[in-house]
Coordinates of C-alpha atoms and ligand atoms in Angstrom, one line a residue:
Chain A
M506 CA 55.9 102.4 95.3
A507 CA 54.1 102.5 98.6
Q508 CA 56.3 103.1 101.6
D509 CA 55.2 102.0 105.1
K510 CA 58.5 102.4 106.7
P511 CA 60.3 105.7 106.6
K512 CA 63.4 105.5 104.3
L513 CA 66.8 105.0 105.8
K514 CA 69.2 107.9 105.6
L515 CA 72.5 106.8 104.0
A516 CA 75.8 108.7 103.7
V517 CA 79.0 107.7 101.9
Y518 CA 82.2 109.6 102.6
W519 CA 85.9 109.4 101.5
G520 CA 88.9 110.1 103.6
A521 CA 92.4 109.3 102.2
A522 CA 91.1 107.2 99.4
C523 CA 91.5 106.7 95.7
G524 CA 87.8 107.0 94.8
G525 CA 87.6 103.3 94.0
C526 CA 85.3 102.5 97.0
C527 CA 82.8 105.2 95.9
V528 CA 82.9 103.7 92.5
S529 CA 82.2 100.3 94.0
V530 CA 79.1 101.7 95.5
L531 CA 78.1 102.9 92.0
D532 CA 79.0 99.5 90.6
V533 CA 76.0 97.9 92.3
H534 CA 74.4 99.1 89.0
E535 CA 70.6 98.7 88.8
K536 CA 70.7 97.4 92.4
L537 CA 71.3 101.0 93.4
L538 CA 67.6 101.5 92.5
D539 CA 66.7 98.8 95.1
I540 CA 68.8 100.6 97.6
L541 CA 67.3 103.9 96.8
A542 CA 63.8 102.4 97.2
H543 CA 64.7 101.9 100.9
A544 CA 67.1 104.7 101.5
D545 CA 67.8 108.4 100.8
L546 CA 71.4 109.4 100.2
V547 CA 71.9 112.4 102.4
F548 CA 75.7 112.9 101.8
W549 CA 78.0 111.6 99.2
P550 CA 80.7 114.0 97.9
I551 CA 81.4 112.1 94.7
A552 CA 77.8 112.3 93.6
L553 CA 75.9 115.0 95.6
D554 CA 76.6 118.6 96.3
I555 CA 76.2 118.7 100.0
K556 CA 78.6 120.8 102.0
Y557 CA 80.3 119.8 105.3
K558 CA 78.4 122.6 107.0
D559 CA 75.1 120.9 106.0
V560 CA 76.3 117.7 107.6
E561 CA 77.5 119.5 110.7
E562 CA 74.0 120.9 111.1
M563 CA 72.3 117.6 110.9
P564 CA 70.9 116.3 114.3
D565 CA 73.2 113.8 116.0
G566 CA 72.3 110.2 115.1
S567 CA 70.1 111.3 112.2
I568 CA 72.0 109.3 109.6
D569 CA 71.2 105.6 109.8
I570 CA 74.2 104.2 108.0
T571 CA 77.5 105.9 107.0
L572 CA 80.0 104.1 104.7
F573 CA 83.3 105.7 105.5
N574 CA 86.0 104.8 103.0
G575 CA 89.6 105.9 103.1
A576 CA 92.2 106.1 105.8
V577 CA 92.8 109.1 108.1
R578 CA 95.9 110.9 107.1
N579 CA 95.1 114.6 107.6
S580 CA 93.1 116.9 109.8
E581 CA 90.1 117.1 107.4
N582 CA 89.8 113.3 107.3
E583 CA 89.9 113.2 111.1
H584 CA 87.4 116.1 111.5
M585 CA 84.9 114.4 109.2
A586 CA 85.4 111.0 111.0
H587 CA 84.3 112.7 114.2
V588 CA 81.4 114.5 112.6
L589 CA 80.1 111.4 110.9
R590 CA 80.5 109.3 114.0
Q591 CA 78.3 111.8 115.9
K592 CA 75.7 112.0 113.1
S593 CA 75.4 108.2 112.4
K594 CA 73.7 105.4 114.1
I595 CA 75.8 102.8 112.3
L596 CA 79.3 103.8 111.1
I597 CA 80.9 101.3 108.8
A598 CA 84.6 101.3 107.8
Y599 CA 84.2 100.6 104.2
G600 CA 87.1 99.1 102.3
S601 CA 90.7 98.2 103.1
C602 CA 91.9 101.8 103.8
A603 CA 89.3 102.6 106.4
Y604 CA 89.6 99.1 107.8
L605 CA 93.4 98.6 108.0
G606 CA 95.0 101.7 106.3
G607 CA 95.1 100.3 102.8
I608 CA 97.4 101.5 100.1
P609 CA 97.7 105.1 101.5
G610 CA 98.9 103.4 104.7
L611 CA 102.1 102.4 102.9
A612 CA 103.1 105.9 103.6
N613 CA 103.9 104.7 107.1
F614 CA 107.1 103.3 105.7
S615 CA 108.2 107.0 105.4
T616 CA 108.0 110.0 107.6
R617 CA 106.1 113.2 106.7
E618 CA 109.4 115.0 106.1
E619 CA 110.6 112.3 103.7
L620 CA 107.3 112.4 101.8
L621 CA 107.2 116.2 101.5
R622 CA 110.8 116.3 100.5
R623 CA 110.3 113.7 97.8
V624 CA 107.2 115.4 96.4
Y625 CA 108.1 119.1 96.7
E626 CA 111.9 118.9 96.3
E627 CA 113.0 115.8 94.4
S628 CA 110.3 114.7 92.1
E629 CA 111.5 114.4 88.5
S630 CA 108.6 116.4 87.1
L631 CA 109.0 119.3 89.5
D632 CA 109.7 123.0 89.0
N633 CA 110.1 124.4 92.5
P634 CA 113.5 126.1 92.8
Q635 CA 112.5 127.8 96.1
K636 CA 111.5 124.4 97.5
I637 CA 108.2 125.7 98.7
H638 CA 106.2 123.2 100.8
P639 CA 102.5 123.6 101.3
Q640 CA 101.6 125.2 104.6
P641 CA 98.4 124.6 106.6
S642 CA 97.8 128.3 106.8
T643 CA 99.0 131.1 104.4
E644 CA 98.5 134.9 104.4
V645 CA 97.3 136.4 101.1
S646 CA 96.1 139.9 100.4
E647 CA 92.5 138.6 100.6
G648 CA 93.1 137.1 104.1
H649 CA 93.9 133.8 105.7
L650 CA 93.9 130.6 103.6
H651 CA 93.7 127.2 105.3
I652 CA 94.3 123.7 104.0
P653 CA 94.2 120.5 106.2
S654 CA 97.4 119.6 107.9
F655 CA 99.1 116.5 106.8
Y656 CA 99.8 113.8 109.4
N657 CA 103.0 111.9 109.9
D658 CA 101.1 108.7 110.7
V659 CA 98.3 107.3 108.5
L660 CA 95.6 106.0 110.8
T661 CA 92.7 103.6 110.3
L662 CA 89.2 104.8 111.0
G663 CA 89.0 102.6 114.0
Q664 CA 92.1 104.3 115.5
V665 CA 90.3 107.6 115.4
V666 CA 86.6 106.9 116.2
D667 CA 84.4 104.1 117.4
V668 CA 83.5 101.9 114.4
D669 CA 80.5 99.6 114.3
Y670 CA 81.4 97.3 111.4
Y671 CA 84.2 96.7 108.9
I672 CA 83.7 95.8 105.3
P673 CA 87.0 94.7 103.7
G674 CA 88.2 95.0 100.2
C675 CA 90.1 97.2 97.8
P676 CA 87.4 97.9 96.9
P677 CA 84.8 95.7 98.5
Q678 CA 82.9 93.5 96.1
S679 CA 79.8 95.5 95.2
E680 CA 77.4 92.4 95.7
R681 CA 78.6 92.1 99.3
L682 CA 77.5 95.7 100.0
V683 CA 74.0 95.0 98.6
E684 CA 73.7 91.9 100.8
V685 CA 74.7 93.8 103.9
F686 CA 72.4 96.7 103.1
M687 CA 69.4 94.4 102.4
D688 CA 70.1 92.6 105.7
I689 CA 69.9 95.9 107.5
V690 CA 66.8 97.0 105.6
S691 CA 65.0 93.7 106.3
G692 CA 65.7 94.0 110.0
K693 CA 67.9 90.9 110.2
D694 CA 69.8 90.5 113.5
L695 CA 73.1 92.4 113.1
P696 CA 76.4 90.7 114.0
P697 CA 78.1 91.9 117.2
K698 CA 79.6 95.4 117.0
G699 CA 83.2 95.4 115.7
S700 CA 82.6 92.5 113.3
V701 CA 84.0 92.2 109.8
I702 CA 80.9 91.9 107.6
G703 CA 80.3 91.3 103.9
A704 CA 83.0 88.7 103.8
S705 CA 83.7 85.1 104.5
I706 CA 85.2 83.3 107.6
R707 CA 87.4 81.2 105.3
V708 CA 90.6 82.0 103.4
Q709 CA 90.9 82.6 99.7
C710 CA 92.5 79.2 99.0
D711 CA 89.4 77.5 100.3
E712 CA 87.4 79.0 97.5
C713 CA 90.1 79.0 94.8
K714 CA 89.6 76.5 92.0
R715 CA 93.3 76.1 91.1
K716 CA 95.0 72.7 91.6
K717 CA 96.9 72.6 94.8
S718 CA 99.1 70.0 96.4
D719 CA 99.9 69.7 100.2
K720 CA 103.6 70.1 99.8
K721 CA 104.4 73.4 98.1
G722 CA 108.2 73.1 98.2
I723 CA 108.9 76.5 96.8
T724 CA 112.6 77.2 96.1
R725 CA 112.2 80.7 94.8
F726 CA 109.7 83.3 93.8
Y727 CA 109.4 85.1 90.5
R728 CA 107.9 88.4 89.5
P729 CA 104.7 87.7 87.6
W730 CA 106.3 88.7 84.3
E731 CA 109.2 86.3 84.7
V732 CA 107.1 83.1 84.4
T733 CA 104.3 81.9 82.3
D734 CA 101.3 80.9 84.5
D735 CA 99.9 77.6 83.3
G736 CA 96.4 78.9 84.2
E737 CA 95.5 76.0 86.5
T738 CA 98.1 75.3 89.2
C739 CA 98.2 77.2 92.4
L740 CA 100.1 80.4 91.8
N741 CA 102.4 79.9 94.8
E742 CA 103.3 76.5 93.6
Q743 CA 104.4 78.1 90.4
G744 CA 106.5 80.6 92.3
I745 CA 104.1 83.5 91.9
L746 CA 103.6 85.0 95.3
C747 CA 99.9 84.8 96.2
M748 CA 98.5 86.0 99.6
G749 CA 95.5 83.7 99.3
P750 CA 96.6 81.4 102.2
A751 CA 96.2 84.1 104.8
T752 CA 93.6 86.4 103.2
R753 CA 89.9 86.4 104.1
A754 CA 87.6 85.2 101.3
G755 CA 84.6 87.1 100.1
C756 CA 85.6 88.7 96.8
G757 CA 85.1 85.5 94.8
V758 CA 88.9 85.1 94.5
R759 CA 88.5 87.7 91.8
C760 CA 92.2 88.3 91.2
V761 CA 93.2 84.7 90.8
E762 CA 90.1 84.2 88.6
G763 CA 91.7 86.9 86.5
N764 CA 95.0 85.0 86.6
A765 CA 96.6 87.6 88.9
P766 CA 97.8 86.6 92.4
C767 CA 95.8 87.7 95.5
R768 CA 97.4 90.8 97.0
G769 CA 95.6 90.4 100.4
C770 CA 93.1 93.2 100.2
Y771 CA 90.4 91.4 102.2
G772 CA 92.7 91.4 105.2
P773 CA 93.2 88.6 107.9
L774 CA 90.7 86.3 109.5
D775 CA 89.2 87.1 112.9
G776 CA 91.5 86.8 115.8
I777 CA 94.7 87.6 113.8
G778 CA 96.4 90.6 115.3
D779 CA 98.9 91.2 112.6
A780 CA 97.9 90.5 109.0
G781 CA 101.5 90.8 107.7
A782 CA 103.0 88.5 110.2
R783 CA 100.3 85.9 109.4
I784 CA 101.1 86.1 105.7
L785 CA 104.8 85.9 106.4
S786 CA 104.2 82.8 108.4
A787 CA 102.0 81.2 105.7
I788 CA 104.5 82.0 102.9
A789 CA 107.5 80.8 104.9
S790 CA 105.9 77.5 105.6
M791 CA 105.5 76.8 101.9
L792 CA 109.3 77.2 101.3
D793 CA 111.6 74.3 100.7
G794 CA 115.1 73.9 101.9
K795 CA 116.9 73.1 105.2
E796 CA 120.2 74.8 104.7
P797 CA 120.3 78.5 105.6
E798 CA 121.7 79.3 102.2
E799 CA 118.9 77.6 100.4
I800 CA 116.4 79.2 102.6
S801 CA 117.8 82.7 102.2
R802 CA 117.9 82.2 98.4
A803 CA 114.1 81.6 98.5
T804 CA 113.4 84.4 100.9
D805 CA 115.7 86.9 99.1
S806 CA 113.7 86.3 95.9
I807 CA 110.8 88.1 97.4
V808 CA 111.2 91.7 96.5
D809 CA 110.0 94.1 99.3
P810 CA 108.6 91.5 101.7
A811 CA 107.4 94.1 104.2
G812 CA 105.6 96.1 101.6
T813 CA 104.1 92.9 100.1
F814 CA 102.9 91.4 103.4
Y815 CA 101.6 94.6 104.8
R816 CA 100.4 96.0 101.5
F817 CA 96.9 96.8 102.8
S818 CA 97.4 96.7 106.6
L819 CA 100.4 98.6 107.8
P820 CA 98.6 101.2 109.9
G821 CA 96.4 98.5 111.4
S822 CA 99.3 96.2 112.2
K823 CA 101.0 95.8 115.5
L824 CA 104.0 98.0 114.6
R825 CA 101.7 100.6 112.7
R826 CA 104.7 102.1 110.9
K827 CA 108.4 102.0 110.3
V828 CA 109.9 102.6 113.7
S829 CA 113.1 104.4 112.9
Chain B
M1426 CA 108.5 107.8 128.8
P1427 CA 111.6 109.6 127.4
L1428 CA 114.8 108.3 128.6
T1429 CA 116.7 110.7 130.8
E1430 CA 120.5 110.3 131.3
Q1431 CA 119.7 108.8 134.7
T1432 CA 117.3 106.1 133.4
K1433 CA 119.7 105.3 130.6
Q1434 CA 122.4 104.5 133.1
D1435 CA 120.0 102.3 135.1
W1436 CA 118.8 100.6 132.0
S1437 CA 119.7 97.0 131.3
P1438 CA 118.5 95.1 128.2
R1439 CA 115.3 93.0 128.3
I1440 CA 115.3 90.0 126.1
V1441 CA 112.2 88.0 125.5
A1442 CA 113.4 84.4 124.9
F1443 CA 111.2 81.8 123.3
F1444 CA 112.8 78.5 124.1
C1445 CA 111.8 75.1 122.9
N1446 CA 110.8 72.8 125.7
W1447 CA 113.0 69.9 124.7
C1448 CA 116.3 71.6 124.0
T1449 CA 117.0 75.2 124.8
Y1450 CA 114.6 75.4 127.8
T1451 CA 116.3 72.3 129.2
A1452 CA 119.6 73.9 128.6
S1453 CA 118.6 77.0 130.5
D1454 CA 117.6 74.7 133.4
L1455 CA 120.9 73.0 133.2
A1456 CA 122.7 76.3 133.2
G1457 CA 120.8 77.1 136.4
V1458 CA 121.5 73.8 138.1
S1459 CA 125.2 74.0 137.1
R1460 CA 125.3 77.5 138.6
L1461 CA 126.6 79.1 135.4
R1462 CA 126.3 82.9 135.8
Y1463 CA 124.8 84.8 133.0
A1464 CA 123.2 88.2 132.5
P1465 CA 119.7 88.4 134.2
S1466 CA 118.3 89.9 131.0
T1467 CA 116.0 87.1 129.7
R1468 CA 112.3 86.6 130.3
V1469 CA 111.9 83.0 129.1
I1470 CA 108.7 81.8 127.4
R1471 CA 108.6 78.1 127.0
V1472 CA 107.1 76.7 123.8
M1473 CA 106.8 73.1 122.9
C1474 CA 108.8 73.5 119.7
S1475 CA 110.5 76.4 117.9
G1476 CA 108.1 75.7 115.1
R1477 CA 105.3 77.0 117.4
I1478 CA 106.8 80.5 117.4
D1479 CA 104.5 82.7 115.3
P1480 CA 106.2 85.8 113.8
E1481 CA 103.4 87.7 115.5
F1482 CA 104.8 86.7 118.9
V1483 CA 108.1 88.3 118.0
I1484 CA 106.5 91.5 116.8
E1485 CA 104.3 91.6 119.8
A1486 CA 107.3 91.2 122.1
F1487 CA 109.0 94.2 120.4
T1488 CA 105.8 96.4 120.6
Q1489 CA 105.5 95.5 124.3
G1490 CA 109.0 96.8 125.0
A1491 CA 111.5 94.0 124.5
D1492 CA 114.9 95.2 123.6
G1493 CA 115.7 91.9 121.9
V1494 CA 114.1 88.6 121.0
L1495 CA 116.0 85.4 121.3
I1496 CA 114.7 82.2 119.8
G1497 CA 116.2 78.9 120.9
G1498 CA 115.5 75.5 119.4
C1499 CA 116.9 72.0 118.9
H1500 CA 119.8 71.5 116.4
P1501 CA 118.8 70.6 112.8
G1502 CA 117.8 67.0 112.7
D1503 CA 117.0 66.9 116.4
C1504 CA 113.6 68.5 116.6
H1505 CA 111.2 66.5 118.7
Y1506 CA 108.5 67.0 116.0
S1507 CA 111.0 66.3 113.2
E1508 CA 110.8 69.5 111.2
G1509 CA 109.6 72.3 113.5
N1510 CA 113.0 73.9 113.7
Y1511 CA 113.2 74.1 109.9
K1512 CA 109.9 75.9 109.8
C1513 CA 111.2 78.2 112.4
L1514 CA 114.4 78.9 110.4
R1515 CA 112.4 79.7 107.3
R1516 CA 110.2 82.2 109.2
Y1517 CA 113.2 83.6 110.9
H1518 CA 114.9 84.4 107.6
L1519 CA 111.9 86.2 106.2
L1520 CA 111.2 87.9 109.5
Q1521 CA 114.7 89.3 109.6
R1522 CA 114.2 91.0 106.2
V1523 CA 110.8 92.4 107.3
I1524 CA 112.0 93.8 110.6
A1525 CA 115.0 95.5 108.8
Q1526 CA 112.5 97.2 106.5
M1527 CA 110.5 98.2 109.5
G1528 CA 113.5 100.0 110.9
I1529 CA 114.4 97.5 113.6
D1530 CA 118.1 96.6 113.9
Q1531 CA 118.5 93.0 112.9
R1532 CA 120.7 92.3 115.8
R1533 CA 117.7 92.7 118.1
L1534 CA 116.4 89.3 116.8
R1535 CA 118.6 86.2 117.1
L1536 CA 118.1 82.5 116.5
E1537 CA 120.3 79.8 118.1
W1538 CA 120.2 76.0 118.2
I1539 CA 121.1 75.0 121.7
S1540 CA 120.7 71.4 122.8
A1541 CA 119.6 70.2 126.3
S1542 CA 123.3 69.5 127.2
E1543 CA 124.6 72.9 126.1
G1544 CA 124.1 75.0 129.2
K1545 CA 127.4 76.6 128.6
R1546 CA 126.4 77.7 125.1
L1547 CA 123.3 79.2 126.5
Q1548 CA 125.3 81.2 128.9
E1549 CA 127.5 82.5 126.1
V1550 CA 124.6 83.4 123.8
V1551 CA 122.7 85.3 126.4
N1552 CA 125.8 87.2 127.6
E1553 CA 126.8 88.0 124.0
M1554 CA 123.3 89.2 123.0
T1555 CA 123.0 91.2 126.2
E1556 CA 126.2 92.9 125.4
T1557 CA 125.2 93.6 121.8
L1558 CA 121.9 95.1 123.0
R1559 CA 123.7 97.2 125.6
Q1560 CA 125.7 98.7 122.8
L1561 CA 122.6 99.3 120.6
G1562 CA 120.8 100.9 123.6
P1563 CA 117.2 100.8 124.6
S1564 CA 114.6 99.9 121.9
T1565 CA 112.3 102.8 121.1
I1566 CA 109.8 100.6 119.3
R1567 CA 107.1 100.6 122.0
E1568 CA 107.3 104.4 122.3
V1569 CA 106.9 104.8 118.6
V1570 CA 104.0 102.4 118.4
Q1571 CA 102.2 104.1 121.2
T1572 CA 102.8 107.7 120.2
V1573 CA 100.7 108.7 117.2
I1574 CA 102.3 111.7 115.4
K1575 CA 99.7 113.8 113.7
Ligands
LIG356 S1 97.7 80.5 97.0 FE1 96.5 81.7 95.6 S2 96.5 80.5 93.7 FE2 97.1 79.1 95.3 S3 95.2 78.1 96.0 FE3 95.5 80.0 97.3 S4 94.4 81.6 96.4 FE4 94.6 80.0 94.8
LIG357 S1 91.8 88.1 95.3 FE1 92.8 89.0 97.0 S2 93.6 91.0 96.3 FE2 92.1 90.2 94.8 S3 90.2 91.2 95.5 FE3 90.2 89.2 96.5 S4 91.2 89.6 98.5 FE4 91.6 91.4 97.2
LIG358 S1 111.2 70.4 119.6 FE1 112.9 71.7 119.8 S2 112.8 72.8 117.9 FE2 111.1 71.4 117.6

């Protein structure tokens, strides 16, 4: 294939992530060939053996686009966030964890001490009578050993470095990535810095095909296994908690399409400072009841409301973490 | 700023109060006109209806340093927009559970229905809440939010 334009240099990196975002990049399937026709992958730990040192030696600004997935929860994540910011023209927070903290961000309901104690002292499958905790630096006969230090607070990428764009999703829908990439390649005007891209400006309910009525009148919620979904009525109206009313569309309502409620991974719409508070408000306004007892019966039927409403956004929320 | 013994003594609670225009705000006016003395702890924000109070306002107030948040609206059945106060009540119940999970003492958030004629009730509620907050001590929420611990 003849190339007039030099190929773009592309990097994909993971911080505190599960690997799903990297897999979503692979999930573009044969479209990856289209991407590779326009771009060279210069760094991608899941697929290529390129060392941190090699990246550190790249000239500043020499990577055109970096997709950084994962939150920042240790010194290695933070170091690589700074390195990749410096080396990249466009740094994209890719996926819910980089964008708002995501699932690893739920650790902000605990402190570092609580987490380490649970994992290294209390876990049922543990054999650690001396209660040894990992240390950032250890002496062994061969010399010093270092591992990254573990932070008390999980941070979003944007809380650590300057981010150009955010692509939401846990993981982002692969088609959206191809669209964004092709826009960049074809030289389309890019949206203003700081924008959420690869997603809609509407909420999930606007795209959801389920039957919905104006008055929800919910008297209590159920766990999904406690009721049988009729397959066609709005899940919230059936008492199955769905985050659709306050979640940005763009995924194709893929969970509801698969008969599971939306968990809110695409995050809030523009201008919403606190995703969890917005979901709380949306859910509360669907409740029935005027007497305090009726209302608390409905609200008490939601197991773990904070963890549910802030499932993907705790570090990026106003409170950031449990405060005491 | 860490609280020294000195600043702790000087400290007095700050309450962000969201009052509905038609009832509680008018009650606070009445309390003023009737020269009812109450603790100077509230910073009143007038909203048209308690149904306008977004949970995000409450969280924002805490992150900006409020020691407590007081919501005041019309009595059930009396809301100027018919059902705004029920909306508020539903959000309040859910928000109470969320703030507890976030490690915020539930006594820092209070909801009261106070009608335009209940200046006296307003005085009592503000005094009571001020006293409760004095016992709880200064809120550390703002400090925690602003101090990232690595
Ligand atoms: S709440 Fe969920 S199920 Fe109901 S319309 Fe919205 S996205 Fe669909
Ligand atoms: S339906 Fe909701 S949880 Fe599922 S992928 Fe879409 S935004 Fe995420
Ligand atoms: S007008 Fe007062 S609560 Fe609605």
